[in-house]
PDB file of N, CA and C in Angstrom:
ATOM      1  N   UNK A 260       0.853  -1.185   0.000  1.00  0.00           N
ATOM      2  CA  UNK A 260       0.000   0.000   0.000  1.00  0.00           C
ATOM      3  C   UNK A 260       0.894   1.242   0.000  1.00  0.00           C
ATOM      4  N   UNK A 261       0.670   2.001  -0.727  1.00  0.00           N
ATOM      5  CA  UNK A 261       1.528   3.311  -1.187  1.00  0.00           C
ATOM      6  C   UNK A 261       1.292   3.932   0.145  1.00  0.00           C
ATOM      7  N   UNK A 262       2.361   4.835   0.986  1.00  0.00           N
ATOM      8  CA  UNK A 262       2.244   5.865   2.342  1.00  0.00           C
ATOM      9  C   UNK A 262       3.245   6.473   1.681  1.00  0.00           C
ATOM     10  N   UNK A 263       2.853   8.097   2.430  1.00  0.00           N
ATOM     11  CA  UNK A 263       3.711   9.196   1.605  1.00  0.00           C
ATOM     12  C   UNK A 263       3.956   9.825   3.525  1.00  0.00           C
ATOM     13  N   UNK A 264       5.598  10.137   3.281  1.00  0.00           N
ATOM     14  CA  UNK A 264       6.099  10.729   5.127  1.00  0.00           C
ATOM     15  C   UNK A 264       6.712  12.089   4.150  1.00  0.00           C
ATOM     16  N   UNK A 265       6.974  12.912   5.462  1.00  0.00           N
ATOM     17  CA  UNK A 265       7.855  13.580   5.509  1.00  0.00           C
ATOM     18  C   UNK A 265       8.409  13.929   6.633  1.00  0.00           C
ATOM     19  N   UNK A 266       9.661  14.465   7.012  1.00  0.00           N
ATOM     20  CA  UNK A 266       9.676  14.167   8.095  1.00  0.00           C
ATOM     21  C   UNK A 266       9.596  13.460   9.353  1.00  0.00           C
ATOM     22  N   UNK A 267       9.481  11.878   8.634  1.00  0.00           N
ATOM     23  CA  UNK A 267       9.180  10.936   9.320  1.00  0.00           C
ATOM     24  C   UNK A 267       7.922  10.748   9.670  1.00  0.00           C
ATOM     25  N   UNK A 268       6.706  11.395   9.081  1.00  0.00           N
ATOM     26  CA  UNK A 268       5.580  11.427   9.635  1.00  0.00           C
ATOM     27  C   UNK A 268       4.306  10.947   8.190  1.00  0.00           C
ATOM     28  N   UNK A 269       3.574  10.148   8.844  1.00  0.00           N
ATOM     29  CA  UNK A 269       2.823  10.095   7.768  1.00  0.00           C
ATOM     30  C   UNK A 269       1.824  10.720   7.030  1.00  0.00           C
ATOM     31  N   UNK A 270       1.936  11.082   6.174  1.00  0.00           N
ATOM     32  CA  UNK A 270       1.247  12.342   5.436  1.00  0.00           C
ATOM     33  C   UNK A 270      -0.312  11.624   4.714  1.00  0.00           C
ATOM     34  N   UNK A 271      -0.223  10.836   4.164  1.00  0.00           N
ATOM     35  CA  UNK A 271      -1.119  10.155   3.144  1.00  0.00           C
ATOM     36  C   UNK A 271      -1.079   8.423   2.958  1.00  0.00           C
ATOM     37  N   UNK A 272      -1.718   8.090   2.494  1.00  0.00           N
ATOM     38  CA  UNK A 272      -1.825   5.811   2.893  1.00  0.00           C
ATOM     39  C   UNK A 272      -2.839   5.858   1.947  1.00  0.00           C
ATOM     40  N   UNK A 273      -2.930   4.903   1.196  1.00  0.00           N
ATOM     41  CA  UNK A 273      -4.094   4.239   0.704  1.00  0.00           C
ATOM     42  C   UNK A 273      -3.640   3.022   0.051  1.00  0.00           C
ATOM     43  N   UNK A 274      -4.453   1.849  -0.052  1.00  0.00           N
ATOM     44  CA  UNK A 274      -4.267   0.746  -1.088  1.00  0.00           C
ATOM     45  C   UNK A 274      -5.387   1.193  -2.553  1.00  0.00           C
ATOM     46  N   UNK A 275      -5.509   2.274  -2.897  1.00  0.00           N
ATOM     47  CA  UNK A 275      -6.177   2.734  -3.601  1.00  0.00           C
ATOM     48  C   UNK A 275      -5.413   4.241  -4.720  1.00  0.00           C
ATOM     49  N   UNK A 276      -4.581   3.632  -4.488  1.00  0.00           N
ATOM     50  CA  UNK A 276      -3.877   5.148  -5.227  1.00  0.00           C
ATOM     51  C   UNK A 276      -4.069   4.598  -6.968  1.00  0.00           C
ATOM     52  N   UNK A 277      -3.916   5.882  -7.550  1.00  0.00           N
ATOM     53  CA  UNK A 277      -3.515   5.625  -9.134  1.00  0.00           C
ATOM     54  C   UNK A 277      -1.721   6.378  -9.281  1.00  0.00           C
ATOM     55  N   UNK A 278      -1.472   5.202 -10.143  1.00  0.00           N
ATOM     56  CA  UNK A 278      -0.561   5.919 -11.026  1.00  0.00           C
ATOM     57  C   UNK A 278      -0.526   6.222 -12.339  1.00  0.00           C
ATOM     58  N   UNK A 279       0.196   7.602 -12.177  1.00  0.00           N
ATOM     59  CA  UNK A 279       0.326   8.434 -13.280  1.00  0.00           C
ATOM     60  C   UNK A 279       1.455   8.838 -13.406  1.00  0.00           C
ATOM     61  N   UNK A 280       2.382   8.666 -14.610  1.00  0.00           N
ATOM     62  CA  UNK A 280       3.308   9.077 -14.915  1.00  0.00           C
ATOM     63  C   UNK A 280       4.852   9.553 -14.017  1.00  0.00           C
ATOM     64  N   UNK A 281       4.617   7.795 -13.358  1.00  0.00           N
ATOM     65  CA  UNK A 281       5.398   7.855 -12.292  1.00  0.00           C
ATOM     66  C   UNK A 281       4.981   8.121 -11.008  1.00  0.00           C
ATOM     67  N   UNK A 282       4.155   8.872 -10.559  1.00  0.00           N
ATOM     68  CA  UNK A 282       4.098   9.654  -9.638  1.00  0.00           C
ATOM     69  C   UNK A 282       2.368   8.737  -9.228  1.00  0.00           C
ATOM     70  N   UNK A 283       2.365   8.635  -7.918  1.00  0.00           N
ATOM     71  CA  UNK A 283       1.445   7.864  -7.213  1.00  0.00           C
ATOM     72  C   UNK A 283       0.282   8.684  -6.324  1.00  0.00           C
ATOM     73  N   UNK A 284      -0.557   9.246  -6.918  1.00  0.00           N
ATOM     74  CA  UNK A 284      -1.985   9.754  -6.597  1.00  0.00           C
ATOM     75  C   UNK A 284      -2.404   9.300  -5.792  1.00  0.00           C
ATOM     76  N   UNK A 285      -2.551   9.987  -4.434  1.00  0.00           N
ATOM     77  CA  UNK A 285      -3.714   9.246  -3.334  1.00  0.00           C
ATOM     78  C   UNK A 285      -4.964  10.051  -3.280  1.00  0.00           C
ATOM     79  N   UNK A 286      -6.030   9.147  -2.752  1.00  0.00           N
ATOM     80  CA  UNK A 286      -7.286   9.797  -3.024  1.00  0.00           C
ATOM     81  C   UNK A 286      -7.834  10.797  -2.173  1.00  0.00           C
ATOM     82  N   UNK A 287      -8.177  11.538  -2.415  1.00  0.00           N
ATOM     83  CA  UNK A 287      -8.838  13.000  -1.266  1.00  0.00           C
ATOM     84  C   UNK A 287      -8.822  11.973   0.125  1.00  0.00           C
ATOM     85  N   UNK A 288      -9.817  11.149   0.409  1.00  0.00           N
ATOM     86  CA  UNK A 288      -9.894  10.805   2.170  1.00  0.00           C
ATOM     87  C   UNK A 288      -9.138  10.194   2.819  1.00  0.00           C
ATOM     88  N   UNK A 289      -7.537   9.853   1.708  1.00  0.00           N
ATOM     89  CA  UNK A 289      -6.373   9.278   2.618  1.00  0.00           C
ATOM     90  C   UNK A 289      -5.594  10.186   2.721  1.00  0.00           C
ATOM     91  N   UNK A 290      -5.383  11.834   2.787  1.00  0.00           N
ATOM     92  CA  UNK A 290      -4.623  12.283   2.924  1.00  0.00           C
ATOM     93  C   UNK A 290      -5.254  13.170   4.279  1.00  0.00           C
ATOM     94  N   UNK A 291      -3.825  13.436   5.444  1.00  0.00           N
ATOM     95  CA  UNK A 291      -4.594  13.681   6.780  1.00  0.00           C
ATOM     96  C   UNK A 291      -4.039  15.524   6.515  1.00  0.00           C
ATOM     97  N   UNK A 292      -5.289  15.725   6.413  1.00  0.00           N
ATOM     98  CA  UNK A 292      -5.534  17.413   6.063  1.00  0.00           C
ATOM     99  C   UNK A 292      -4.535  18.230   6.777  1.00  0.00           C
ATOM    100  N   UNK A 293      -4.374  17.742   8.211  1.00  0.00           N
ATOM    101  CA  UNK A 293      -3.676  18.796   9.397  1.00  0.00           C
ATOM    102  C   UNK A 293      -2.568  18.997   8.817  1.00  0.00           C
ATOM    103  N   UNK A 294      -1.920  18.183   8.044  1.00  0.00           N
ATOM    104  CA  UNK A 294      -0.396  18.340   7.117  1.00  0.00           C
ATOM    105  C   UNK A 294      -0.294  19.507   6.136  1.00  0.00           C
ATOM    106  N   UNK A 295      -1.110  19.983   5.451  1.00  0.00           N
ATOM    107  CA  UNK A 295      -1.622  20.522   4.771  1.00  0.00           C
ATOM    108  C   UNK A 295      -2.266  22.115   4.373  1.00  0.00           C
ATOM    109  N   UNK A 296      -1.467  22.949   4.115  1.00  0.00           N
ATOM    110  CA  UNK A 296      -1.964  24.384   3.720  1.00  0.00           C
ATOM    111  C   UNK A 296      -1.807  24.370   2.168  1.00  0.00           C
ATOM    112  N   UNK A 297      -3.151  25.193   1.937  1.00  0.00           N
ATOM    113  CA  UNK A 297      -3.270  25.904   0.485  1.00  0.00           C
ATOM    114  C   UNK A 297      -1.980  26.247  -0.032  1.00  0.00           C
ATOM    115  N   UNK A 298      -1.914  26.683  -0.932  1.00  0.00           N
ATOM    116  CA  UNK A 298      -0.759  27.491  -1.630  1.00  0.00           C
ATOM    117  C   UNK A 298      -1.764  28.303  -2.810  1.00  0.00           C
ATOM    118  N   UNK A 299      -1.064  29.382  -3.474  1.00  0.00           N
ATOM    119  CA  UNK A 299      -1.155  30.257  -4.374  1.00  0.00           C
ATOM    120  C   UNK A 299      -0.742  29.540  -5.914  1.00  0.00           C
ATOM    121  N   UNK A 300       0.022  28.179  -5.766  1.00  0.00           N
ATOM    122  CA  UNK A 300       0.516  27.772  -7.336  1.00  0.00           C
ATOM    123  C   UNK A 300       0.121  27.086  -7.905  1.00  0.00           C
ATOM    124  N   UNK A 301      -0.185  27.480  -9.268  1.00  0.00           N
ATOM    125  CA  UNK A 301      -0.768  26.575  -9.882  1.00  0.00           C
ATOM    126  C   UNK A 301       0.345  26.264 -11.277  1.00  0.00           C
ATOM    127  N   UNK A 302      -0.368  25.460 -11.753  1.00  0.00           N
ATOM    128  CA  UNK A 302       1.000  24.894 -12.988  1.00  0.00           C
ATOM    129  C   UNK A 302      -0.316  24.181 -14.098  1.00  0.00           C
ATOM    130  N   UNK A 303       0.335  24.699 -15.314  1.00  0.00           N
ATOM    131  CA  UNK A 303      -0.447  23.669 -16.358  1.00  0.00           C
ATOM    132  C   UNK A 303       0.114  22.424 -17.053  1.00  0.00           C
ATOM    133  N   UNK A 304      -0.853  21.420 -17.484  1.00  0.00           N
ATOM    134  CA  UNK A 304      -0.258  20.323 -17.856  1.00  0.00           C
ATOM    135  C   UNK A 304      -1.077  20.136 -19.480  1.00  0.00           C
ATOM    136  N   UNK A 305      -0.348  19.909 -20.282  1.00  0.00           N
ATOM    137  CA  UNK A 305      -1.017  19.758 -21.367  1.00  0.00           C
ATOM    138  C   UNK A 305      -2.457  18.549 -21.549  1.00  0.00           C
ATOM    139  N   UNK A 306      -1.960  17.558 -20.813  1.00  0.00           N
ATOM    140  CA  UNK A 306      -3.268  16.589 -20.576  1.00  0.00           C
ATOM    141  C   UNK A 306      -3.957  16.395 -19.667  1.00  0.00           C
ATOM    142  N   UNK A 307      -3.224  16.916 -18.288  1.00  0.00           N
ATOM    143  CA  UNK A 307      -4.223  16.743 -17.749  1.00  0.00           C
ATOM    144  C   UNK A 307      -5.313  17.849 -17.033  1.00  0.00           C
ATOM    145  N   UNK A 308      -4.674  19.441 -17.513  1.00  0.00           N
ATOM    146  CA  UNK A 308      -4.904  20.271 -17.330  1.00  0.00           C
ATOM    147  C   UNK A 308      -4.296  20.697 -15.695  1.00  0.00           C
ATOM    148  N   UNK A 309      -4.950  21.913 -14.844  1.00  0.00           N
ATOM    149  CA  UNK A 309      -4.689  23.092 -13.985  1.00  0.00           C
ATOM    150  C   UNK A 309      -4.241  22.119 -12.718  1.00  0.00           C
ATOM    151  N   UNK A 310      -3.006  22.364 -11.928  1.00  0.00           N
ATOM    152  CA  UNK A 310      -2.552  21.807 -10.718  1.00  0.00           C
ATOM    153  C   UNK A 310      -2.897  22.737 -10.110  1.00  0.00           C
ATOM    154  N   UNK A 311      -2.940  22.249  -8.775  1.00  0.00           N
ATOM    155  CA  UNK A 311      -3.189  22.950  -7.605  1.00  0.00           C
ATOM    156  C   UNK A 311      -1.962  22.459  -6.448  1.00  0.00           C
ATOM    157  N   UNK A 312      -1.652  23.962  -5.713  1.00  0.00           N
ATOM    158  CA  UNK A 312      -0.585  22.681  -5.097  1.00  0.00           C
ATOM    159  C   UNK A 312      -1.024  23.167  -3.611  1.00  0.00           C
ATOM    160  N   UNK A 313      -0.137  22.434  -2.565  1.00  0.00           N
ATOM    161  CA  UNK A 313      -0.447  22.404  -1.252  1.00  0.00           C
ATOM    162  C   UNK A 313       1.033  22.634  -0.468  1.00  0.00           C
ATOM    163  N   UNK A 314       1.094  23.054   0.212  1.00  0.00           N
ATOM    164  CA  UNK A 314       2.773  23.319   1.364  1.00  0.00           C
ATOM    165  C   UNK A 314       2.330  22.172   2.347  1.00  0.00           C
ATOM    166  N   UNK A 315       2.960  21.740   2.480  1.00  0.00           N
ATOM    167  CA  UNK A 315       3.065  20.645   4.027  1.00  0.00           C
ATOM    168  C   UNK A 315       4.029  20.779   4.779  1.00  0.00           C
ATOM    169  N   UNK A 316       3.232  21.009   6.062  1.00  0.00           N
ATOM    170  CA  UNK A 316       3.474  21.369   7.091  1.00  0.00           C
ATOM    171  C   UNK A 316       3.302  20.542   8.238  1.00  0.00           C
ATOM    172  N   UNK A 317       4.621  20.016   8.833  1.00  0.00           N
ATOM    173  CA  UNK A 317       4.902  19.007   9.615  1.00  0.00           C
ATOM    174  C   UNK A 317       6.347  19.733  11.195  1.00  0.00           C
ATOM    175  N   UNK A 318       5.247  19.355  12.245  1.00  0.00           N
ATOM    176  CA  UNK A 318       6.300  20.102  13.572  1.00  0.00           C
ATOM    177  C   UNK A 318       6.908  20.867  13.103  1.00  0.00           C
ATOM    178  N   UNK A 319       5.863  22.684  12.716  1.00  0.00           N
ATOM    179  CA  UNK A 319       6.399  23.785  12.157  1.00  0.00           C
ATOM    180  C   UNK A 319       7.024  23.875  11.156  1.00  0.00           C
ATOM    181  N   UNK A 320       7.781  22.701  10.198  1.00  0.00           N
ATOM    182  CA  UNK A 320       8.490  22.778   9.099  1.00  0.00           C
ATOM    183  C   UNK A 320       7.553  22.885   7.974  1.00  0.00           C
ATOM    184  N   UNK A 321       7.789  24.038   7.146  1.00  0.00           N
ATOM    185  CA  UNK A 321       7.230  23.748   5.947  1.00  0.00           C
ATOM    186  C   UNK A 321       8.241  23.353   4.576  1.00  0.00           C
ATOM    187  N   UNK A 322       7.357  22.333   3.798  1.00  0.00           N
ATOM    188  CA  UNK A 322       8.061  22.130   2.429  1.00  0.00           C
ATOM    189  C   UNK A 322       6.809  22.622   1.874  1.00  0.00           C
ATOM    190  N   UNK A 323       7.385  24.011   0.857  1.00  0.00           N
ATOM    191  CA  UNK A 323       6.924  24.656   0.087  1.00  0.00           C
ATOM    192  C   UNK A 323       6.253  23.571  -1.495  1.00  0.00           C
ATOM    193  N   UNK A 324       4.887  23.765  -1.562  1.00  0.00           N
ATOM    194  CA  UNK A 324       4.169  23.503  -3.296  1.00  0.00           C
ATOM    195  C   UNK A 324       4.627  21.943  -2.744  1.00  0.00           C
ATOM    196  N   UNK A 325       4.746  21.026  -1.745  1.00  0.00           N
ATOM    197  CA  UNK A 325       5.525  19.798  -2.093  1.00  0.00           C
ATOM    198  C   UNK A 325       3.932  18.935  -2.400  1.00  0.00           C
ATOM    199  N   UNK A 326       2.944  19.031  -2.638  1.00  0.00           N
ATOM    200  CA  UNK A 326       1.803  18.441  -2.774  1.00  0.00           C
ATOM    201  C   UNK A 326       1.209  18.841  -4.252  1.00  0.00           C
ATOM    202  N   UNK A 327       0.503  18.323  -4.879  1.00  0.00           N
ATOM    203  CA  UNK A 327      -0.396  18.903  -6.176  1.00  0.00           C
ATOM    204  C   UNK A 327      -1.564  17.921  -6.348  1.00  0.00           C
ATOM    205  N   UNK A 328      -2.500  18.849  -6.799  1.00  0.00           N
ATOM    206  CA  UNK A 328      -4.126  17.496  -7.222  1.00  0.00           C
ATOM    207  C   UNK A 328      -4.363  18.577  -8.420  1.00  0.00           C
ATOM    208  N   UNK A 329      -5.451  17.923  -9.237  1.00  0.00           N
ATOM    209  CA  UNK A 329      -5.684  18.587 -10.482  1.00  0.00           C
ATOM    210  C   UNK A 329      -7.427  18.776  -9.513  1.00  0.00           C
ATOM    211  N   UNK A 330      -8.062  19.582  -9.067  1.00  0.00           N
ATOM    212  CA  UNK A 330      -9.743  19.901  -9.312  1.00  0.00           C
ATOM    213  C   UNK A 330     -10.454  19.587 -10.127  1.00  0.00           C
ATOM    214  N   UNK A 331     -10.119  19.921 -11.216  1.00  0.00           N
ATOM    215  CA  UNK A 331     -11.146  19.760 -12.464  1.00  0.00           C
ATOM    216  C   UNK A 331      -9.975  18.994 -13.739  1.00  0.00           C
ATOM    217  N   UNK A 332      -9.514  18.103 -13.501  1.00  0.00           N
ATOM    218  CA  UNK A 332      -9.040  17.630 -14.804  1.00  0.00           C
ATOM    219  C   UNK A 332      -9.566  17.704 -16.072  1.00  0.00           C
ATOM    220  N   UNK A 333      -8.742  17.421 -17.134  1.00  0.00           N
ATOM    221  CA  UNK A 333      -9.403  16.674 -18.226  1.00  0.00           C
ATOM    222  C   UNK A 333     -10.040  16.048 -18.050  1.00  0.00           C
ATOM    223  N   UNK A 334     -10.498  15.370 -19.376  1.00  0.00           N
ATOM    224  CA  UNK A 334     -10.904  14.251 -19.220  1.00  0.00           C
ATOM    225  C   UNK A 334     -10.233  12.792 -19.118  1.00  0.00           C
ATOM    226  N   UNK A 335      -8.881  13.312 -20.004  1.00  0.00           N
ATOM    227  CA  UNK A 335      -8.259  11.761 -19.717  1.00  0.00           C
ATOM    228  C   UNK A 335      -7.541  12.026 -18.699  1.00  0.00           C
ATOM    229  N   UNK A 336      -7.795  12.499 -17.415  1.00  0.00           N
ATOM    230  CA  UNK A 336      -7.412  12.497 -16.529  1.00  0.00           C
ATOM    231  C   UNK A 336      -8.262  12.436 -15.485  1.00  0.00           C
ATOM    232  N   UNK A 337      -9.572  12.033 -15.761  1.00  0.00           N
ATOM    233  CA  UNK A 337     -10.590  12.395 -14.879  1.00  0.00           C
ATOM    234  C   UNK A 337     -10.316  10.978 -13.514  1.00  0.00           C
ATOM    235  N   UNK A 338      -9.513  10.315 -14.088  1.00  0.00           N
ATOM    236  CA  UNK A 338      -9.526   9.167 -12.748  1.00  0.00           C
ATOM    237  C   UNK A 338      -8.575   9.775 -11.370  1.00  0.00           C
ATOM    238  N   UNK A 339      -8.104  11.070 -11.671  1.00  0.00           N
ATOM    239  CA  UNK A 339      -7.267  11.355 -10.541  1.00  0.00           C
ATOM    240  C   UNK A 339      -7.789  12.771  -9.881  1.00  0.00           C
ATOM    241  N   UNK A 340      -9.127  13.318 -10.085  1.00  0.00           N
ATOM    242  CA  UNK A 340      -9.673  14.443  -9.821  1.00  0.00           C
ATOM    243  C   UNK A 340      -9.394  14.518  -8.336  1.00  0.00           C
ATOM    244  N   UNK A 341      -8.809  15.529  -7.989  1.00  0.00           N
ATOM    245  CA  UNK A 341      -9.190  15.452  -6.439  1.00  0.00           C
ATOM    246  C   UNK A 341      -7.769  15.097  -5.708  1.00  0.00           C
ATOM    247  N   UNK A 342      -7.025  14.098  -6.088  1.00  0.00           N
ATOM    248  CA  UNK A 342      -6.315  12.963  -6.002  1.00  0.00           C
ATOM    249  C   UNK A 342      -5.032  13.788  -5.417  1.00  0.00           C
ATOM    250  N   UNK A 343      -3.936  13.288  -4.687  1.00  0.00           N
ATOM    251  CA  UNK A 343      -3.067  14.686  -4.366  1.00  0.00           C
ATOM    252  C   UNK A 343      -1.577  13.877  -4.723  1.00  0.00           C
ATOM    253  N   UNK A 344      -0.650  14.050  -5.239  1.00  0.00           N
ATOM    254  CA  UNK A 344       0.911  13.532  -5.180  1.00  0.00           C
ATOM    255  C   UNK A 344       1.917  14.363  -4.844  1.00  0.00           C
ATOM    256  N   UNK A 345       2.984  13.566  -4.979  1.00  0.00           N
ATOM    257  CA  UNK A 345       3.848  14.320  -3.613  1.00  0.00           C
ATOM    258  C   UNK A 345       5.139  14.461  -4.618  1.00  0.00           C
ATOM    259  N   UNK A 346       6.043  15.777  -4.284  1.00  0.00           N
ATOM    260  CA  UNK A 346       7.787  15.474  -4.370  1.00  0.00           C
ATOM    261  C   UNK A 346       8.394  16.667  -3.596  1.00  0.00           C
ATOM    262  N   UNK A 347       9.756  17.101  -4.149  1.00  0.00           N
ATOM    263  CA  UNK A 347      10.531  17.871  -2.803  1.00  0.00           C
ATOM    264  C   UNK A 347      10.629  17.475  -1.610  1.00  0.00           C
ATOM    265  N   UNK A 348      10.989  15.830  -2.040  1.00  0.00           N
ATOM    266  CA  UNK A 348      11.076  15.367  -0.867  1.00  0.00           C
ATOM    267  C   UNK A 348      10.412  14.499   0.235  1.00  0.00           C
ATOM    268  N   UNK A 349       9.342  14.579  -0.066  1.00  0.00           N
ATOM    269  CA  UNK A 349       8.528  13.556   0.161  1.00  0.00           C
ATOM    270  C   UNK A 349       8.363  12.070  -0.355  1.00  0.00           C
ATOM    271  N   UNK A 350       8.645  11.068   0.829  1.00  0.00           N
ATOM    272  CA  UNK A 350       8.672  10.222   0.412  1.00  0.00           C
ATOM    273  C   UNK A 350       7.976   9.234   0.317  1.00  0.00           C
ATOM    274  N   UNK A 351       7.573   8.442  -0.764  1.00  0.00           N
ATOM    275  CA  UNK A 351       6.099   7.427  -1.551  1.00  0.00           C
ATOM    276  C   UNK A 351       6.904   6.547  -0.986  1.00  0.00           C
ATOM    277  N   UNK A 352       6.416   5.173  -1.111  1.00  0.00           N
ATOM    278  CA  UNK A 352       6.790   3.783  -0.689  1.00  0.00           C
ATOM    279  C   UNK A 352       5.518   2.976  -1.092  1.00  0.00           C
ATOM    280  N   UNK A 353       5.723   1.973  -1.544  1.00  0.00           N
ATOM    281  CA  UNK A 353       4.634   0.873  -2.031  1.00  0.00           C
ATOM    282  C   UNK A 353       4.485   0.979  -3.266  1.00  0.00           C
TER     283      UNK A 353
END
């Protein structure tokens, strides 16, 4: 089952993730929110359209944008709406 830490702490779990292009999507209700502030960045993707990203925030440390989900995907992306993945450091397993 894919778990995403940082900081030694667990950020996100599911036996339900998708992958996409390397990178391992967990679904909106396995990721534990308290980790988690908005951010201002967004990024475009030619297929799958508008990212959204998130700062995580773990015992006061923040890693800046280290989260992204698409809201409204495409369509050939519609299996990961919502869905959040991780880098800068964050580390996937499973």
């Amino acid at each position: 089952m894919p778990v995403a830490k940082w900081n030694g702490v667990v950020i996100a779990e599911s036996a339900r993730c998708e992958k996409v292009e390397g990178n391992w999507y967990f679904p909106p209700d396995s990721v534990r929110r308290e980790y988690f502030r908005p951010s201002n960045t967004h990024t475009v993707c030619p297929w799958k359209g508008t990212a959204s990203y998130y700062d995580v925030v773990v015992n006061g440390q923040v890693n800046k944008d280290a989260a992204w989900y698409y809201p409204e995907p495409k369509s050939a992306a519609s299996n990961i709406a919502g869905h959040v993945a991780f880098w800068h450091g964050v580390q996937v397993e499973g």
